[in-house]
Amino acid sequence: MDLIKLVEKEFATDKELAEFSSGDTISVAYRIKEGAKERIQVFRGDVLRISGEGVNKRFTVRKMSNGIGVERIFPMNSPFIEEITVHKKGRVRRAKLNYLRSRRGKSARIRERRSF
């Protein structure tokens, strides 16, 4: 058991990421390797959930691409995440927004939380 924790600690990154929660609109700059080339791809969407704990913490981001919902799960401590930018803070009343998967149009909107 200690060996697993040792390996997790080795691969953990100490990057400072932006603070966000469920309902926020974020963009994740993710490094992708294709053969010998490497590029950064930006995935922008709404955070559906944040799950896990400690090193195993991960978050799910959903975006609409040509009318089709695309979801991606990112590990929070991934060394491939370059940066996370928060565009809008969402005003939601629950931690996991799985109900958005079945919604279309205006009912799929997330209200914006205004901070003064």
CSV table of N, CA, C and O in Angstrom, one decimal:
chain,number,residue,atom,x,y,z
A,1,MET,N,0.8,-1.2,0.0
A,1,MET,CA,0.0,0.0,0.0
A,1,MET,C,0.9,1.3,0.0
A,1,MET,O,0.5,2.2,-0.7
A,2,ASP,N,1.9,1.2,0.7
A,2,ASP,CA,2.8,2.4,0.8
A,2,ASP,C,3.5,2.6,-0.6
A,2,ASP,O,3.8,3.8,-0.9
A,3,LEU,N,3.7,1.6,-1.3
A,3,LEU,CA,4.3,1.7,-2.6
A,3,LEU,C,3.4,2.5,-3.6
A,3,LEU,O,3.9,3.3,-4.4
A,4,ILE,N,2.1,2.3,-3.5
A,4,ILE,CA,1.2,3.0,-4.3
A,4,ILE,C,1.2,4.5,-4.0
A,4,ILE,O,1.2,5.3,-4.9
A,5,LYS,N,1.2,4.8,-2.7
A,5,LYS,CA,1.2,6.2,-2.3
A,5,LYS,C,2.5,6.9,-2.7
A,5,LYS,O,2.5,8.0,-3.1
A,6,LEU,N,3.6,6.1,-2.7
A,6,LEU,CA,4.9,6.7,-3.1
A,6,LEU,C,4.9,7.0,-4.6
A,6,LEU,O,5.4,8.1,-5.0
A,7,VAL,N,4.3,6.1,-5.4
A,7,VAL,CA,4.3,6.4,-6.8
A,7,VAL,C,3.4,7.5,-7.1
A,7,VAL,O,3.7,8.4,-8.0
A,8,GLU,N,2.2,7.6,-6.4
A,8,GLU,CA,1.3,8.8,-6.6
A,8,GLU,C,2.0,10.1,-6.3
A,8,GLU,O,1.8,11.1,-7.0
A,9,LYS,N,2.8,10.1,-5.2
A,9,LYS,CA,3.4,11.3,-4.8
A,9,LYS,C,4.5,11.7,-5.8
A,9,LYS,O,4.8,12.9,-6.1
A,10,GLU,N,5.2,10.7,-6.5
A,10,GLU,CA,6.2,11.0,-7.5
A,10,GLU,C,5.6,11.7,-8.7
A,10,GLU,O,6.2,12.6,-9.3
A,11,PHE,N,4.4,11.2,-9.1
A,11,PHE,CA,3.8,11.8,-10.3
A,11,PHE,C,2.9,13.0,-10.1
A,11,PHE,O,2.4,13.6,-11.0
A,12,ALA,N,2.7,13.3,-8.8
A,12,ALA,CA,1.9,14.5,-8.5
A,12,ALA,C,2.6,15.8,-8.9
A,12,ALA,O,3.8,15.9,-8.8
A,13,THR,N,1.8,16.7,-9.5
A,13,THR,CA,2.4,18.0,-9.9
A,13,THR,C,2.0,19.0,-8.9
A,13,THR,O,1.0,19.0,-8.3
A,14,ASP,N,2.9,20.0,-8.8
A,14,ASP,CA,2.6,21.1,-7.8
A,14,ASP,C,2.2,22.4,-8.5
A,14,ASP,O,2.6,23.5,-8.1
A,15,LYS,N,1.4,22.2,-9.6
A,15,LYS,CA,1.0,23.4,-10.3
A,15,LYS,C,-0.1,24.1,-9.6
A,15,LYS,O,-1.0,23.5,-9.0
A,16,GLU,N,-0.1,25.4,-9.7
A,16,GLU,CA,-1.2,26.2,-9.1
A,16,GLU,C,-2.3,26.4,-10.2
A,16,GLU,O,-2.1,27.0,-11.2
A,17,LEU,N,-3.4,25.7,-10.0
A,17,LEU,CA,-4.5,25.8,-11.0
A,17,LEU,C,-5.6,26.8,-10.4
A,17,LEU,O,-5.7,27.0,-9.2
A,18,ALA,N,-6.4,27.3,-11.3
A,18,ALA,CA,-7.5,28.3,-11.0
A,18,ALA,C,-8.5,27.6,-10.1
A,18,ALA,O,-8.8,26.4,-10.3
A,19,GLU,N,-9.1,28.3,-9.2
A,19,GLU,CA,-10.2,27.7,-8.4
A,19,GLU,C,-11.5,27.8,-9.2
A,19,GLU,O,-11.8,28.8,-9.7
A,20,PHE,N,-12.2,26.6,-9.2
A,20,PHE,CA,-13.4,26.6,-10.0
A,20,PHE,C,-14.3,25.5,-9.3
A,20,PHE,O,-13.8,24.7,-8.4
A,21,SER,N,-15.6,25.5,-9.6
A,21,SER,CA,-16.5,24.6,-9.0
A,21,SER,C,-17.6,24.2,-10.1
A,21,SER,O,-17.5,24.6,-11.3
A,22,SER,N,-18.5,23.4,-9.7
A,22,SER,CA,-19.5,22.9,-10.7
A,22,SER,C,-20.3,24.1,-11.2
A,22,SER,O,-20.7,25.0,-10.5
A,23,GLY,N,-20.6,24.1,-12.5
A,23,GLY,CA,-21.4,25.1,-13.1
A,23,GLY,C,-20.5,26.2,-13.8
A,23,GLY,O,-21.1,27.0,-14.5
A,24,ASP,N,-19.2,26.2,-13.5
A,24,ASP,CA,-18.4,27.3,-14.0
A,24,ASP,C,-18.0,26.9,-15.5
A,24,ASP,O,-18.0,25.8,-15.9
A,25,THR,N,-17.8,27.9,-16.3
A,25,THR,CA,-17.4,27.8,-17.7
A,25,THR,C,-15.9,28.0,-17.7
A,25,THR,O,-15.4,29.1,-17.3
A,26,ILE,N,-15.2,26.9,-18.1
A,26,ILE,CA,-13.7,27.0,-18.0
A,26,ILE,C,-13.1,26.5,-19.4
A,26,ILE,O,-13.8,25.9,-20.2
A,27,SER,N,-11.9,26.9,-19.6
A,27,SER,CA,-11.2,26.3,-20.7
A,27,SER,C,-9.9,25.7,-20.2
A,27,SER,O,-9.2,26.3,-19.4
A,28,VAL,N,-9.7,24.4,-20.6
A,28,VAL,CA,-8.5,23.6,-20.2
A,28,VAL,C,-7.5,23.5,-21.3
A,28,VAL,O,-7.9,23.0,-22.4
A,29,ALA,N,-6.3,24.0,-21.2
A,29,ALA,CA,-5.3,23.9,-22.2
A,29,ALA,C,-4.5,22.6,-21.9
A,29,ALA,O,-3.9,22.5,-20.8
A,30,TYR,N,-4.7,21.6,-22.7
A,30,TYR,CA,-4.2,20.3,-22.5
A,30,TYR,C,-3.2,19.9,-23.6
A,30,TYR,O,-3.4,20.1,-24.7
A,31,ARG,N,-2.0,19.4,-23.1
A,31,ARG,CA,-0.9,19.1,-24.0
A,31,ARG,C,-1.2,17.7,-24.6
A,31,ARG,O,-1.4,16.7,-23.9
A,32,ILE,N,-1.1,17.6,-25.9
A,32,ILE,CA,-1.4,16.3,-26.6
A,32,ILE,C,-0.1,15.9,-27.4
A,32,ILE,O,0.4,16.8,-28.1
A,33,LYS,N,0.3,14.7,-27.3
A,33,LYS,CA,1.4,14.1,-28.1
A,33,LYS,C,0.8,13.3,-29.2
A,33,LYS,O,0.0,12.4,-29.0
A,34,GLU,N,1.3,13.6,-30.4
A,34,GLU,CA,0.9,12.9,-31.6
A,34,GLU,C,2.2,12.5,-32.3
A,34,GLU,O,2.8,13.2,-33.1
A,35,GLY,N,2.7,11.3,-32.1
A,35,GLY,CA,3.9,10.8,-32.6
A,35,GLY,C,5.1,11.6,-31.9
A,35,GLY,O,5.2,11.6,-30.7
A,36,ALA,N,5.9,12.3,-32.8
A,36,ALA,CA,7.0,13.0,-32.2
A,36,ALA,C,6.6,14.5,-32.0
A,36,ALA,O,7.3,15.2,-31.3
A,37,LYS,N,5.4,14.9,-32.5
A,37,LYS,CA,4.9,16.3,-32.3
A,37,LYS,C,4.2,16.4,-31.0
A,37,LYS,O,3.6,15.5,-30.5
A,38,GLU,N,4.1,17.6,-30.5
A,38,GLU,CA,3.4,18.0,-29.3
A,38,GLU,C,2.7,19.3,-29.5
A,38,GLU,O,3.2,20.2,-30.1
A,39,ARG,N,1.4,19.3,-29.1
A,39,ARG,CA,0.6,20.6,-29.3
A,39,ARG,C,-0.3,20.8,-28.1
A,39,ARG,O,-0.5,19.9,-27.3
A,40,ILE,N,-0.8,22.0,-28.0
A,40,ILE,CA,-1.8,22.3,-26.9
A,40,ILE,C,-3.2,22.5,-27.5
A,40,ILE,O,-3.3,23.2,-28.4
A,41,GLN,N,-4.1,21.7,-27.0
A,41,GLN,CA,-5.5,21.8,-27.4
A,41,GLN,C,-6.3,22.4,-26.3
A,41,GLN,O,-6.2,22.0,-25.1
A,42,VAL,N,-7.2,23.3,-26.6
A,42,VAL,CA,-8.0,24.0,-25.6
A,42,VAL,C,-9.4,23.4,-25.7
A,42,VAL,O,-10.0,23.3,-26.7
A,43,PHE,N,-9.9,23.0,-24.5
A,43,PHE,CA,-11.2,22.4,-24.4
A,43,PHE,C,-12.0,23.3,-23.5
A,43,PHE,O,-11.7,23.5,-22.3
A,44,ARG,N,-13.0,24.0,-24.1
A,44,ARG,CA,-13.8,24.9,-23.3
A,44,ARG,C,-15.2,24.4,-23.1
A,44,ARG,O,-15.9,24.0,-24.1
A,45,GLY,N,-15.7,24.4,-21.9
A,45,GLY,CA,-17.1,24.0,-21.6
A,45,GLY,C,-17.4,24.2,-20.1
A,45,GLY,O,-16.7,24.9,-19.4
A,46,ASP,N,-18.6,23.6,-19.7
A,46,ASP,CA,-19.1,23.8,-18.4
A,46,ASP,C,-18.6,22.6,-17.5
A,46,ASP,O,-18.6,21.4,-18.0
A,47,VAL,N,-18.3,22.9,-16.3
A,47,VAL,CA,-17.9,21.8,-15.3
A,47,VAL,C,-19.1,21.1,-14.8
A,47,VAL,O,-20.0,21.8,-14.2
A,48,LEU,N,-19.2,19.8,-15.1
A,48,LEU,CA,-20.4,19.1,-14.6
A,48,LEU,C,-20.2,18.6,-13.2
A,48,LEU,O,-21.1,18.5,-12.4
A,49,ARG,N,-19.0,18.1,-12.9
A,49,ARG,CA,-18.8,17.5,-11.6
A,49,ARG,C,-17.3,17.6,-11.2
A,49,ARG,O,-16.4,17.6,-12.1
A,50,ILE,N,-17.0,17.6,-9.9
A,50,ILE,CA,-15.7,17.4,-9.4
A,50,ILE,C,-15.7,16.2,-8.5
A,50,ILE,O,-16.5,16.3,-7.5
A,51,SER,N,-15.0,15.2,-8.7
A,51,SER,CA,-15.1,14.0,-7.9
A,51,SER,C,-13.7,13.5,-7.6
A,51,SER,O,-12.7,13.9,-8.1
A,52,GLY,N,-13.6,12.6,-6.6
A,52,GLY,CA,-12.4,12.1,-6.2
A,52,GLY,C,-11.8,12.9,-5.0
A,52,GLY,O,-12.4,13.9,-4.6
A,53,GLU,N,-10.7,12.4,-4.6
A,53,GLU,CA,-10.0,13.1,-3.4
A,53,GLU,C,-8.5,13.0,-3.5
A,53,GLU,O,-8.0,11.9,-3.9
A,54,GLY,N,-7.8,14.0,-3.1
A,54,GLY,CA,-6.4,14.0,-3.1
A,54,GLY,C,-5.8,13.9,-4.5
A,54,GLY,O,-6.1,14.7,-5.3
A,55,VAL,N,-4.9,12.9,-4.7
A,55,VAL,CA,-4.3,12.7,-5.9
A,55,VAL,C,-5.2,12.2,-7.0
A,55,VAL,O,-5.0,12.5,-8.2
A,56,ASN,N,-6.3,11.5,-6.6
A,56,ASN,CA,-7.2,11.0,-7.6
A,56,ASN,C,-8.4,11.9,-7.9
A,56,ASN,O,-9.4,11.5,-8.5
A,57,LYS,N,-8.2,13.2,-7.6
A,57,LYS,CA,-9.3,14.2,-7.9
A,57,LYS,C,-9.3,14.4,-9.4
A,57,LYS,O,-8.3,14.6,-10.1
A,58,ARG,N,-10.6,14.5,-9.9
A,58,ARG,CA,-10.8,14.7,-11.4
A,58,ARG,C,-12.0,15.5,-11.6
A,58,ARG,O,-12.9,15.6,-10.7
A,59,PHE,N,-12.2,16.1,-12.8
A,59,PHE,CA,-13.3,16.9,-13.0
A,59,PHE,C,-13.8,16.6,-14.5
A,59,PHE,O,-13.0,16.3,-15.3
A,60,THR,N,-15.1,16.8,-14.7
A,60,THR,CA,-15.7,16.5,-16.0
A,60,THR,C,-16.2,17.8,-16.6
A,60,THR,O,-16.8,18.6,-16.0
A,61,VAL,N,-15.8,18.0,-17.9
A,61,VAL,CA,-16.1,19.2,-18.6
A,61,VAL,C,-17.0,18.8,-19.8
A,61,VAL,O,-16.6,17.9,-20.5
A,62,ARG,N,-18.1,19.5,-20.0
A,62,ARG,CA,-19.0,19.2,-21.2
A,62,ARG,C,-19.1,20.4,-22.1
A,62,ARG,O,-19.3,21.5,-21.6
A,63,LYS,N,-19.0,20.2,-23.4
A,63,LYS,CA,-19.2,21.3,-24.3
A,63,LYS,C,-20.1,20.7,-25.4
A,63,LYS,O,-20.3,19.5,-25.6
A,64,MET,N,-20.7,21.7,-26.2
A,64,MET,CA,-21.5,21.3,-27.3
A,64,MET,C,-20.7,21.6,-28.6
A,64,MET,O,-20.2,22.7,-28.8
A,65,SER,N,-20.6,20.6,-29.4
A,65,SER,CA,-19.8,20.7,-30.7
A,65,SER,C,-20.7,20.2,-31.8
A,65,SER,O,-21.0,19.1,-31.9
A,66,ASN,N,-21.1,21.2,-32.6
A,66,ASN,CA,-22.1,21.0,-33.7
A,66,ASN,C,-23.3,20.3,-33.3
A,66,ASN,O,-23.8,19.4,-34.0
A,67,GLY,N,-23.9,20.7,-32.2
A,67,GLY,CA,-25.1,20.1,-31.7
A,67,GLY,C,-25.0,18.8,-31.0
A,67,GLY,O,-26.0,18.2,-30.5
A,68,ILE,N,-23.8,18.3,-30.8
A,68,ILE,CA,-23.5,17.1,-30.1
A,68,ILE,C,-22.8,17.4,-28.8
A,68,ILE,O,-21.8,18.1,-28.8
A,69,GLY,N,-23.2,16.8,-27.7
A,69,GLY,CA,-22.5,17.0,-26.4
A,69,GLY,C,-21.3,16.2,-26.3
A,69,GLY,O,-21.3,15.0,-26.6
A,70,VAL,N,-20.2,16.8,-26.0
A,70,VAL,CA,-18.9,16.1,-25.8
A,70,VAL,C,-18.4,16.3,-24.4
A,70,VAL,O,-18.3,17.5,-23.9
A,71,GLU,N,-18.1,15.2,-23.7
A,71,GLU,CA,-17.6,15.3,-22.3
A,71,GLU,C,-16.2,14.8,-22.3
A,71,GLU,O,-15.8,13.9,-23.0
A,72,ARG,N,-15.4,15.4,-21.4
A,72,ARG,CA,-14.1,14.9,-21.2
A,72,ARG,C,-13.8,14.9,-19.7
A,72,ARG,O,-14.1,15.9,-19.0
A,73,ILE,N,-13.1,13.9,-19.2
A,73,ILE,CA,-12.7,13.8,-17.8
A,73,ILE,C,-11.2,14.1,-17.7
A,73,ILE,O,-10.4,13.5,-18.4
A,74,PHE,N,-10.9,15.1,-16.9
A,74,PHE,CA,-9.5,15.5,-16.7
A,74,PHE,C,-9.0,15.2,-15.3
A,74,PHE,O,-9.7,15.5,-14.3
A,75,PRO,N,-7.9,14.5,-15.1
A,75,PRO,CA,-7.3,14.4,-13.7
A,75,PRO,C,-6.8,15.7,-13.3
A,75,PRO,O,-6.2,16.4,-14.1
A,76,MET,N,-7.1,16.1,-12.0
A,76,MET,CA,-6.7,17.4,-11.5
A,76,MET,C,-5.1,17.5,-11.5
A,76,MET,O,-4.6,18.6,-11.8
A,77,ASN,N,-4.4,16.5,-11.2
A,77,ASN,CA,-3.0,16.5,-11.0
A,77,ASN,C,-2.2,16.0,-12.3
A,77,ASN,O,-1.1,15.6,-12.2
A,78,SER,N,-2.9,16.1,-13.4
A,78,SER,CA,-2.3,15.7,-14.7
A,78,SER,C,-1.1,16.6,-15.1
A,78,SER,O,-1.2,17.8,-15.0
A,79,PRO,N,0.1,16.0,-15.4
A,79,PRO,CA,1.2,16.8,-15.9
A,79,PRO,C,0.9,17.4,-17.3
A,79,PRO,O,1.6,18.3,-17.7
A,80,PHE,N,-0.1,16.9,-18.0
A,80,PHE,CA,-0.5,17.4,-19.3
A,80,PHE,C,-1.3,18.7,-19.3
A,80,PHE,O,-1.5,19.3,-20.4
A,81,ILE,N,-1.9,19.1,-18.2
A,81,ILE,CA,-2.7,20.3,-18.1
A,81,ILE,C,-1.7,21.5,-18.0
A,81,ILE,O,-1.0,21.6,-17.1
A,82,GLU,N,-1.8,22.4,-19.0
A,82,GLU,CA,-0.9,23.5,-19.0
A,82,GLU,C,-1.5,24.6,-18.1
A,82,GLU,O,-0.9,25.2,-17.3
A,83,GLU,N,-2.8,24.9,-18.4
A,83,GLU,CA,-3.5,26.0,-17.6
A,83,GLU,C,-5.0,25.8,-17.6
A,83,GLU,O,-5.5,25.2,-18.6
A,84,ILE,N,-5.7,26.3,-16.6
A,84,ILE,CA,-7.1,26.3,-16.6
A,84,ILE,C,-7.5,27.8,-16.4
A,84,ILE,O,-7.1,28.5,-15.5
A,85,THR,N,-8.4,28.2,-17.3
A,85,THR,CA,-8.9,29.6,-17.3
A,85,THR,C,-10.4,29.6,-17.0
A,85,THR,O,-11.2,28.9,-17.6
A,86,VAL,N,-10.8,30.3,-16.0
A,86,VAL,CA,-12.3,30.4,-15.6
A,86,VAL,C,-12.8,31.6,-16.4
A,86,VAL,O,-12.4,32.8,-16.2
A,87,HIS,N,-13.9,31.4,-17.2
A,87,HIS,CA,-14.5,32.4,-17.9
A,87,HIS,C,-15.8,33.0,-17.2
A,87,HIS,O,-16.0,34.2,-17.2
A,88,LYS,N,-16.6,32.1,-16.7
A,88,LYS,CA,-17.8,32.5,-16.0
A,88,LYS,C,-18.0,31.7,-14.8
A,88,LYS,O,-17.7,30.5,-14.8
A,89,LYS,N,-18.5,32.3,-13.7
A,89,LYS,CA,-18.9,31.5,-12.5
A,89,LYS,C,-20.3,31.2,-12.6
A,89,LYS,O,-21.1,32.1,-12.9
A,90,GLY,N,-20.7,30.0,-12.5
A,90,GLY,CA,-22.1,29.6,-12.6
A,90,GLY,C,-22.8,29.5,-11.3
A,90,GLY,O,-22.2,29.3,-10.2
A,91,ARG,N,-24.1,29.8,-11.3
A,91,ARG,CA,-24.9,29.8,-10.1
A,91,ARG,C,-25.8,28.5,-10.1
A,91,ARG,O,-26.8,28.5,-10.8
A,92,VAL,N,-25.3,27.5,-9.4
A,92,VAL,CA,-26.0,26.2,-9.4
A,92,VAL,C,-26.3,25.8,-8.0
A,92,VAL,O,-25.7,26.3,-7.1
A,93,ARG,N,-27.3,24.9,-7.8
A,93,ARG,CA,-27.7,24.5,-6.5
A,93,ARG,C,-27.3,23.1,-6.1
A,93,ARG,O,-27.7,22.5,-5.1
A,94,ARG,N,-26.5,22.4,-7.0
A,94,ARG,CA,-26.1,21.1,-6.7
A,94,ARG,C,-24.6,20.9,-7.2
A,94,ARG,O,-24.1,21.6,-8.0
A,95,ALA,N,-24.0,19.8,-6.7
A,95,ALA,CA,-22.6,19.6,-7.0
A,95,ALA,C,-22.4,18.9,-8.3
A,95,ALA,O,-21.4,19.0,-8.9
A,96,LYS,N,-23.3,18.0,-8.6
A,96,LYS,CA,-23.2,17.2,-9.8
A,96,LYS,C,-24.3,17.5,-10.8
A,96,LYS,O,-25.5,17.4,-10.4
A,97,LEU,N,-24.0,18.0,-12.0
A,97,LEU,CA,-25.0,18.5,-12.9
A,97,LEU,C,-25.3,17.5,-14.0
A,97,LEU,O,-25.3,17.9,-15.2
A,98,ASN,N,-25.5,16.3,-13.6
A,98,ASN,CA,-25.8,15.3,-14.6
A,98,ASN,C,-27.1,15.5,-15.4
A,98,ASN,O,-27.2,15.0,-16.5
A,99,TYR,N,-28.0,16.3,-14.9
A,99,TYR,CA,-29.3,16.5,-15.5
A,99,TYR,C,-29.1,17.4,-16.8
A,99,TYR,O,-30.0,17.4,-17.7
A,100,LEU,N,-28.0,18.0,-17.0
A,100,LEU,CA,-27.7,18.9,-18.1
A,100,LEU,C,-27.6,18.0,-19.4
A,100,LEU,O,-27.7,18.5,-20.5
A,101,ARG,N,-27.3,16.7,-19.2
A,101,ARG,CA,-27.1,15.9,-20.4
A,101,ARG,C,-28.3,15.7,-21.2
A,101,ARG,O,-28.3,15.5,-22.4
A,102,SER,N,-29.5,15.7,-20.5
A,102,SER,CA,-30.8,15.5,-21.2
A,102,SER,C,-31.4,16.8,-21.6
A,102,SER,O,-32.5,16.8,-22.3
A,103,ARG,N,-30.9,18.0,-21.3
A,103,ARG,CA,-31.5,19.3,-21.6
A,103,ARG,C,-30.9,19.8,-22.9
A,103,ARG,O,-29.8,19.6,-23.3
A,104,ARG,N,-31.8,20.6,-23.6
A,104,ARG,CA,-31.4,21.3,-24.8
A,104,ARG,C,-31.9,22.7,-24.7
A,104,ARG,O,-32.9,23.0,-24.1
A,105,GLY,N,-31.3,23.6,-25.4
A,105,GLY,CA,-31.7,25.0,-25.5
A,105,GLY,C,-31.6,25.8,-24.3
A,105,GLY,O,-30.7,25.7,-23.5
A,106,LYS,N,-32.7,26.5,-24.0
A,106,LYS,CA,-32.7,27.5,-22.8
A,106,LYS,C,-32.7,26.7,-21.5
A,106,LYS,O,-32.1,27.2,-20.5
A,107,SER,N,-33.2,25.5,-21.4
A,107,SER,CA,-33.3,24.8,-20.2
A,107,SER,C,-31.9,24.3,-19.8
A,107,SER,O,-31.7,23.9,-18.7
A,108,ALA,N,-30.9,24.3,-20.7
A,108,ALA,CA,-29.6,23.8,-20.5
A,108,ALA,C,-28.7,24.9,-20.0
A,108,ALA,O,-27.5,24.7,-19.8
A,109,ARG,N,-29.2,26.2,-19.9
A,109,ARG,CA,-28.4,27.3,-19.5
A,109,ARG,C,-28.0,27.2,-18.1
A,109,ARG,O,-28.8,26.7,-17.2
A,110,ILE,N,-26.9,27.8,-17.7
A,110,ILE,CA,-26.5,28.0,-16.3
A,110,ILE,C,-26.4,29.5,-16.1
A,110,ILE,O,-25.8,30.2,-16.8
A,111,ARG,N,-27.1,29.9,-15.0
A,111,ARG,CA,-27.1,31.3,-14.7
A,111,ARG,C,-25.7,31.7,-14.2
A,111,ARG,O,-25.0,30.9,-13.6
A,112,GLU,N,-25.4,33.0,-14.4
A,112,GLU,CA,-24.1,33.5,-14.0
A,112,GLU,C,-24.2,34.1,-12.6
A,112,GLU,O,-25.1,34.8,-12.2
A,113,ARG,N,-23.2,33.7,-11.8
A,113,ARG,CA,-23.1,34.2,-10.4
A,113,ARG,C,-22.3,35.5,-10.5
A,113,ARG,O,-21.2,35.6,-11.0
A,114,ARG,N,-22.9,36.6,-10.0
A,114,ARG,CA,-22.3,37.9,-10.0
A,114,ARG,C,-21.7,38.2,-8.7
A,114,ARG,O,-22.4,38.1,-7.7
A,115,SER,N,-20.4,38.5,-8.6
A,115,SER,CA,-19.8,38.8,-7.3
A,115,SER,C,-19.5,40.3,-7.3
A,115,SER,O,-18.9,40.8,-8.3
A,116,PHE,N,-19.8,41.0,-6.3
A,116,PHE,CA,-19.6,42.4,-6.2
A,116,PHE,C,-18.5,42.7,-5.2
A,116,PHE,O,-18.2,42.2,-4.3
